[in-house]
PDB file of C-alpha atoms in Angstrom:
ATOM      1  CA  UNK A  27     -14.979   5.468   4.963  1.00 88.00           C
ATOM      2  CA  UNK A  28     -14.331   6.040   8.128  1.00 92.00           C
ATOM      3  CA  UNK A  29     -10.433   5.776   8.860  1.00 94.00           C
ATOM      4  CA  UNK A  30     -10.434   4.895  12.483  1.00 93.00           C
ATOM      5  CA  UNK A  31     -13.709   3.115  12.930  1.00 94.00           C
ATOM      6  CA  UNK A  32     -12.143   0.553  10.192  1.00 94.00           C
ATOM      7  CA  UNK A  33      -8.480   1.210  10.859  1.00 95.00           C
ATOM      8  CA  UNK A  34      -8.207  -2.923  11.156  1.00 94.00           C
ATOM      9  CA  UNK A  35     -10.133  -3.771   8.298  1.00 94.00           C
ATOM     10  CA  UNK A  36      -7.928  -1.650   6.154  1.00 95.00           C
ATOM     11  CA  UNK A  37      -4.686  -2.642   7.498  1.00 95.00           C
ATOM     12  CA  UNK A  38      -6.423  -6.127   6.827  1.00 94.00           C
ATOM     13  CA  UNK A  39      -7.281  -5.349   3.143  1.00 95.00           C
ATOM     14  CA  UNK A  40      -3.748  -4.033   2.378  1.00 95.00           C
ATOM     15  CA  UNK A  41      -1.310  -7.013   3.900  1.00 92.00           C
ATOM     16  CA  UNK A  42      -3.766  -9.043   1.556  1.00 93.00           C
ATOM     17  CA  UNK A  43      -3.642  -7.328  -1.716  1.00 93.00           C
ATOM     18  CA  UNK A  44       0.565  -7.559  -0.496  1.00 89.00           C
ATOM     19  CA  UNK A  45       0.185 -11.310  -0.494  1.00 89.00           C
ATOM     20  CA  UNK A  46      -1.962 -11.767  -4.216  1.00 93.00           C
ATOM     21  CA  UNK A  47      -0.138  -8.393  -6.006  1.00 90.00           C
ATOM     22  CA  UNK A  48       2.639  -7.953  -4.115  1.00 87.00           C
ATOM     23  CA  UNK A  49       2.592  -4.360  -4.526  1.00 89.00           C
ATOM     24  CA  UNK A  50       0.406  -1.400  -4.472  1.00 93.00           C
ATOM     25  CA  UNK A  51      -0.038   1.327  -6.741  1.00 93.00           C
ATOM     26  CA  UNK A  52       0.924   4.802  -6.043  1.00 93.00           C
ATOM     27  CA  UNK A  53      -0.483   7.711  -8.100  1.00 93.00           C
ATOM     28  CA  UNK A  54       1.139  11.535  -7.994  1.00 90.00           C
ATOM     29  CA  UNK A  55       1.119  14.070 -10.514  1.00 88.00           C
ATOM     30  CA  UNK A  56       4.564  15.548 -11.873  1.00 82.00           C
ATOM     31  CA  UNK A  57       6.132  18.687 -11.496  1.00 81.00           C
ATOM     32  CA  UNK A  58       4.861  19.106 -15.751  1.00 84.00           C
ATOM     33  CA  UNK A  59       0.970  18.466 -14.709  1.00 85.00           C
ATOM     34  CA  UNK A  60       1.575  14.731 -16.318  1.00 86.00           C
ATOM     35  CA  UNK A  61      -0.324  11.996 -13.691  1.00 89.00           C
ATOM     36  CA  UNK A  62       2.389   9.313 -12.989  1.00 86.00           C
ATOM     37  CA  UNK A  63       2.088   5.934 -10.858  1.00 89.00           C
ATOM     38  CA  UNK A  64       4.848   3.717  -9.041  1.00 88.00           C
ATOM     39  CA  UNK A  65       4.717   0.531  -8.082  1.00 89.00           C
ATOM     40  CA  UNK A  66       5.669  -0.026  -4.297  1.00 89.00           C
ATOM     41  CA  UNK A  67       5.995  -3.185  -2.730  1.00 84.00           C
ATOM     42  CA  UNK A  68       6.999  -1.985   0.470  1.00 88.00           C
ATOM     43  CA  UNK A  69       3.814  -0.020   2.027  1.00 94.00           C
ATOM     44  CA  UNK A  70       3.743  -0.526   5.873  1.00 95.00           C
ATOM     45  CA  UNK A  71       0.392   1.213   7.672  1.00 96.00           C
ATOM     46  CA  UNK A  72       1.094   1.366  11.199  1.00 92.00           C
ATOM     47  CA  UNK A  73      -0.861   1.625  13.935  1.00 88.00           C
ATOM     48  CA  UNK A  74      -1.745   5.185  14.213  1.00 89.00           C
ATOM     49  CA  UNK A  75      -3.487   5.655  11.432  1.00 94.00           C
ATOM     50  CA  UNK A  76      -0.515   6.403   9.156  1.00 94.00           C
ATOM     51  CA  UNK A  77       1.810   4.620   6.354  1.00 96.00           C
ATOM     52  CA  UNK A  78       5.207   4.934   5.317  1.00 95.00           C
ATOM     53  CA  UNK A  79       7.157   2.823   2.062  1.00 92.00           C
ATOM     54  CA  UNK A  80      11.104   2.480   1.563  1.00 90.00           C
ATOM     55  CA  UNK A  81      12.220   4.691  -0.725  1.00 87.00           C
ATOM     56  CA  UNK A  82      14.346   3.612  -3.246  1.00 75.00           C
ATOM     57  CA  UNK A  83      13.693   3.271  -6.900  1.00 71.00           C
ATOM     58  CA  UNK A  84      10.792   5.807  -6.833  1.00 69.00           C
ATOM     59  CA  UNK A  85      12.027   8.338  -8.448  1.00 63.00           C
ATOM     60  CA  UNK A  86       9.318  10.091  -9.580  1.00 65.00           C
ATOM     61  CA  UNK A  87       7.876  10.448  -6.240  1.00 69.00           C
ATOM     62  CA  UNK A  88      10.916  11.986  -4.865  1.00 61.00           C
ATOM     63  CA  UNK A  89      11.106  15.004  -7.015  1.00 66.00           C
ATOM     64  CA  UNK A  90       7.742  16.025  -7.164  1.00 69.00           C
ATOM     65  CA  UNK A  91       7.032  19.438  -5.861  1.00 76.00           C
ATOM     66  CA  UNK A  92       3.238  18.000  -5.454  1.00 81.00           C
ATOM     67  CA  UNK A  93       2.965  15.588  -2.295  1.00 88.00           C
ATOM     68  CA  UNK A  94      -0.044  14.730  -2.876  1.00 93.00           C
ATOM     69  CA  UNK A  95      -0.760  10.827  -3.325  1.00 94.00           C
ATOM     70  CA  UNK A  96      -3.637   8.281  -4.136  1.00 96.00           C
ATOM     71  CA  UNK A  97      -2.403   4.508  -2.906  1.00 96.00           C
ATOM     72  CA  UNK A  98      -4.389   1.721  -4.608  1.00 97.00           C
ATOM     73  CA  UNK A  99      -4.453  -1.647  -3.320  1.00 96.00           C
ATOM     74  CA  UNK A 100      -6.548  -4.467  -4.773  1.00 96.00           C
ATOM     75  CA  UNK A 101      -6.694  -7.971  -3.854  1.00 96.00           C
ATOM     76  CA  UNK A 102      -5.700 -10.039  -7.235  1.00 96.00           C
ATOM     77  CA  UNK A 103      -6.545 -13.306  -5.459  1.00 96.00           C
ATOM     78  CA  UNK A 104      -8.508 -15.421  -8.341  1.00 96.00           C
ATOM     79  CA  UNK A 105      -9.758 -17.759  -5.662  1.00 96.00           C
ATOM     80  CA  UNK A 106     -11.536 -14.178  -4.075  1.00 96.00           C
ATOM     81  CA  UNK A 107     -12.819 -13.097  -7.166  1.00 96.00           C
ATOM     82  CA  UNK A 108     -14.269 -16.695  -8.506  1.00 97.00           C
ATOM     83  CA  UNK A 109     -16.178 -17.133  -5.179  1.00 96.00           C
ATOM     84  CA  UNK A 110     -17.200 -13.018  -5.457  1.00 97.00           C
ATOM     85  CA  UNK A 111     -18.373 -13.547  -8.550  1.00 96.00           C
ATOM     86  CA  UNK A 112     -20.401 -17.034  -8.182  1.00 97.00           C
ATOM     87  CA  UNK A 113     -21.996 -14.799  -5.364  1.00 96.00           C
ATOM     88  CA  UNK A 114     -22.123 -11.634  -6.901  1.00 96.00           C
ATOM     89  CA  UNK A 115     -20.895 -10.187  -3.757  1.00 96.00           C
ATOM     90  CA  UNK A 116     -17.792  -9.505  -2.069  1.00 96.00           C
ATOM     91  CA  UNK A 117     -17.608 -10.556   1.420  1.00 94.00           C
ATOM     92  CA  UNK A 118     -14.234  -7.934   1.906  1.00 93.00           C
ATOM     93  CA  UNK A 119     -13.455  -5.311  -0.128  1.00 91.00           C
ATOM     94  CA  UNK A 120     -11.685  -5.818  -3.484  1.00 96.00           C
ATOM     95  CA  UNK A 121      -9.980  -2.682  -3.314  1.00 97.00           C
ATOM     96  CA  UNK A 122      -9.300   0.549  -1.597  1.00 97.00           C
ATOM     97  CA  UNK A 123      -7.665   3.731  -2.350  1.00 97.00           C
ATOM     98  CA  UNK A 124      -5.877   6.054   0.432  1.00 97.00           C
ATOM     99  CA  UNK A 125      -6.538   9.531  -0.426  1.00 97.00           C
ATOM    100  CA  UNK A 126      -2.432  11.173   1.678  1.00 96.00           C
ATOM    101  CA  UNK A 127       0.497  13.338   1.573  1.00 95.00           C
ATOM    102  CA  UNK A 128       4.026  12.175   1.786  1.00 93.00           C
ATOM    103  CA  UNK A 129       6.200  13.509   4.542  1.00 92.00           C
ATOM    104  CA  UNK A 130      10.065  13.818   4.690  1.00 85.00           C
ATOM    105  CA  UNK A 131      12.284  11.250   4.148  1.00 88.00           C
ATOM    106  CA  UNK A 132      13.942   9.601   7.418  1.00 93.00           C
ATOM    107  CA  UNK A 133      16.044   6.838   8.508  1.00 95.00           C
ATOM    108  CA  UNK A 134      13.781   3.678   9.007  1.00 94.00           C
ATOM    109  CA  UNK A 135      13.789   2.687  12.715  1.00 94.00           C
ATOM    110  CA  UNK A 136      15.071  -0.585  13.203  1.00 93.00           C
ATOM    111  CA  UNK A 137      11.793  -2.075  14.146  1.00 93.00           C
ATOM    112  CA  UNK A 138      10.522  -1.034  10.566  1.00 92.00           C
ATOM    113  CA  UNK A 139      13.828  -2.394   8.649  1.00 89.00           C
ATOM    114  CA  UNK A 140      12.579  -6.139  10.817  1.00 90.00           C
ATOM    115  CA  UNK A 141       9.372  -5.307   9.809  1.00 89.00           C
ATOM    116  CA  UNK A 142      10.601  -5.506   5.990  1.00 85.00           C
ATOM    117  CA  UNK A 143      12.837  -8.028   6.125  1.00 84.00           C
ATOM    118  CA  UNK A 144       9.952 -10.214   7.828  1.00 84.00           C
ATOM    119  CA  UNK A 145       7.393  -9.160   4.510  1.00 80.00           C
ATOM    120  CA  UNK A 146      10.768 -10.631   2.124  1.00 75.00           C
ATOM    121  CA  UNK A 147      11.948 -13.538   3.883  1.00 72.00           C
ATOM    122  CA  UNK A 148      10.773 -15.661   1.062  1.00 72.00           C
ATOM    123  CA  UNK A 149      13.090 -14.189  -1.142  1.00 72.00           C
ATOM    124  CA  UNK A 150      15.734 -13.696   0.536  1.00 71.00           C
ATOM    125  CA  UNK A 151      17.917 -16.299  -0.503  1.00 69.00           C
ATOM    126  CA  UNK A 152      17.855 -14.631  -4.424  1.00 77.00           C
ATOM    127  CA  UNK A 153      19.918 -12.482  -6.196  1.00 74.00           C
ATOM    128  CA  UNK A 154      16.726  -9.993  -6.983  1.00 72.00           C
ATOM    129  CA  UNK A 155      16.448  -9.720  -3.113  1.00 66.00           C
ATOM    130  CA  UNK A 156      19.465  -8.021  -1.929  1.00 69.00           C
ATOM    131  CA  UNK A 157      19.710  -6.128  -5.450  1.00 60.00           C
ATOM    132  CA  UNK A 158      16.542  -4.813  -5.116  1.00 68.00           C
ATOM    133  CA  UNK A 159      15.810  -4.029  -1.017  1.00 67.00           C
ATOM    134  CA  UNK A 160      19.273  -4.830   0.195  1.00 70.00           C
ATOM    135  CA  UNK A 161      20.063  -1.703   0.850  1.00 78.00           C
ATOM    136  CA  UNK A 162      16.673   0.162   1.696  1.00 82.00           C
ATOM    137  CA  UNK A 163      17.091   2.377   5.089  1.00 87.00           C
ATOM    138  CA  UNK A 164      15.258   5.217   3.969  1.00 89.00           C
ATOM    139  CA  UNK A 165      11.615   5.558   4.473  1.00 92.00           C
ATOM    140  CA  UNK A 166       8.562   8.578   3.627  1.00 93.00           C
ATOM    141  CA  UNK A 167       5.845   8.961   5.782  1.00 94.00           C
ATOM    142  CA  UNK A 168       2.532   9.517   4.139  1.00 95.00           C
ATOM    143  CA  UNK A 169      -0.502  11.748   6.148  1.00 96.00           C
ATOM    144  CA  UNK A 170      -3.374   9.520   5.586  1.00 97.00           C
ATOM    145  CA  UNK A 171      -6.364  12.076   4.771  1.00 96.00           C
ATOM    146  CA  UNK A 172      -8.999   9.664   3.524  1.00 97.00           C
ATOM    147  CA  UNK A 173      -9.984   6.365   2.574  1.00 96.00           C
ATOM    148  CA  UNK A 174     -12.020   5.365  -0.236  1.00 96.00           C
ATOM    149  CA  UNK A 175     -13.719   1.703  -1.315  1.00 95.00           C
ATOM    150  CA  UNK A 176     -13.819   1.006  -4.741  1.00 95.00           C
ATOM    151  CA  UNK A 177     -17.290   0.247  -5.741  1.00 94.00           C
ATOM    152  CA  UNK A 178     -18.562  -2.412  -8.267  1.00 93.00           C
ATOM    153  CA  UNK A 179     -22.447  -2.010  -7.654  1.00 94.00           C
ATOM    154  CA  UNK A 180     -24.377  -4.598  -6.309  1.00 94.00           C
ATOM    155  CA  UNK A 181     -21.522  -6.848  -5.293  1.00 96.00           C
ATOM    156  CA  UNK A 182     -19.576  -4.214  -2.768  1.00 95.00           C
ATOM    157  CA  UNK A 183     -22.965  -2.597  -1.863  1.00 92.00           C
ATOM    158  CA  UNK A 184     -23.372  -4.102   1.368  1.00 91.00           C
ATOM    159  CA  UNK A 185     -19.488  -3.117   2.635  1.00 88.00           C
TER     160      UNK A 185
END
């Protein structure tokens, strides 16, 4: 898949899957070989062609030697699947995978610590809200390298 031919449809396809999962899934491999995956519900793509998550709880990410990553987003809408499969085709993708490398950790801007509080403003009246992203300033970059569809035959053969 092209990355900046469908640069939209991808940022599209990951604010979704946000909205019916409300995370993605982020895959690395330890520093003893072992494959390990964090949940993140704070993935941000921006608008050249990159991403970047707060980093907070993920520890495992943070001391791997390995920066390597594979990002998996699926939309868990039922609704989207029930009409998929009365079709037997998905009009949007049901998932992706971004194929990346994280980058240092920085100081978020303050346009992406808005951008966050905008994706939790639903929760931000709770107790889990401030305990859990309260306190998130710190952000990784991740080099995009490629993008991948998942494919379920027929049904995601014409995306």
């Amino acid at each position: 898949m092209k990355i900046k031919e469908h640069w939209k449809d991808i940022q599209e396809h990951f604010k979704t899957s946000f909205k019916s999962s409300l995370h993605v899934s982020i895959a690395s491999v330890n520093d003893q070989g072992n494959p390990s995956i964090t949940p993140i519900g704070t993935l941000f793509l921006n608008d050249n062609y990159g991403a970047y998550y707060f980093e907070k709880f993920t520890t495992s990410l943070q001391n791997n030697e390995n920066k390597k990553v594979c990002i998996l987003g699926i939309n868990s809408s039922k609704s989207f699947w029930i009409k998929s499969l009365l079709k037997v085709e998905f009009k949007k993708y049901p998932g992706l995978k971004i194929y990346g490398e994280l980058g240092e950790r920085r100081k978020a801007t303050d346009k992406e610590i808005q951008l966050l509080q905008k994706r939790l403003n639903k929760t931000k009246l709770t107790k889990g809200n401030k305990y859990l992203w309260g306190d998130m300033d710190t952000i990784r970059e991740i080099k995009i390298k490629s993008i991948e569809k998942i494919n379920i035959g027929k049904m995601t053969e014409k995306l």
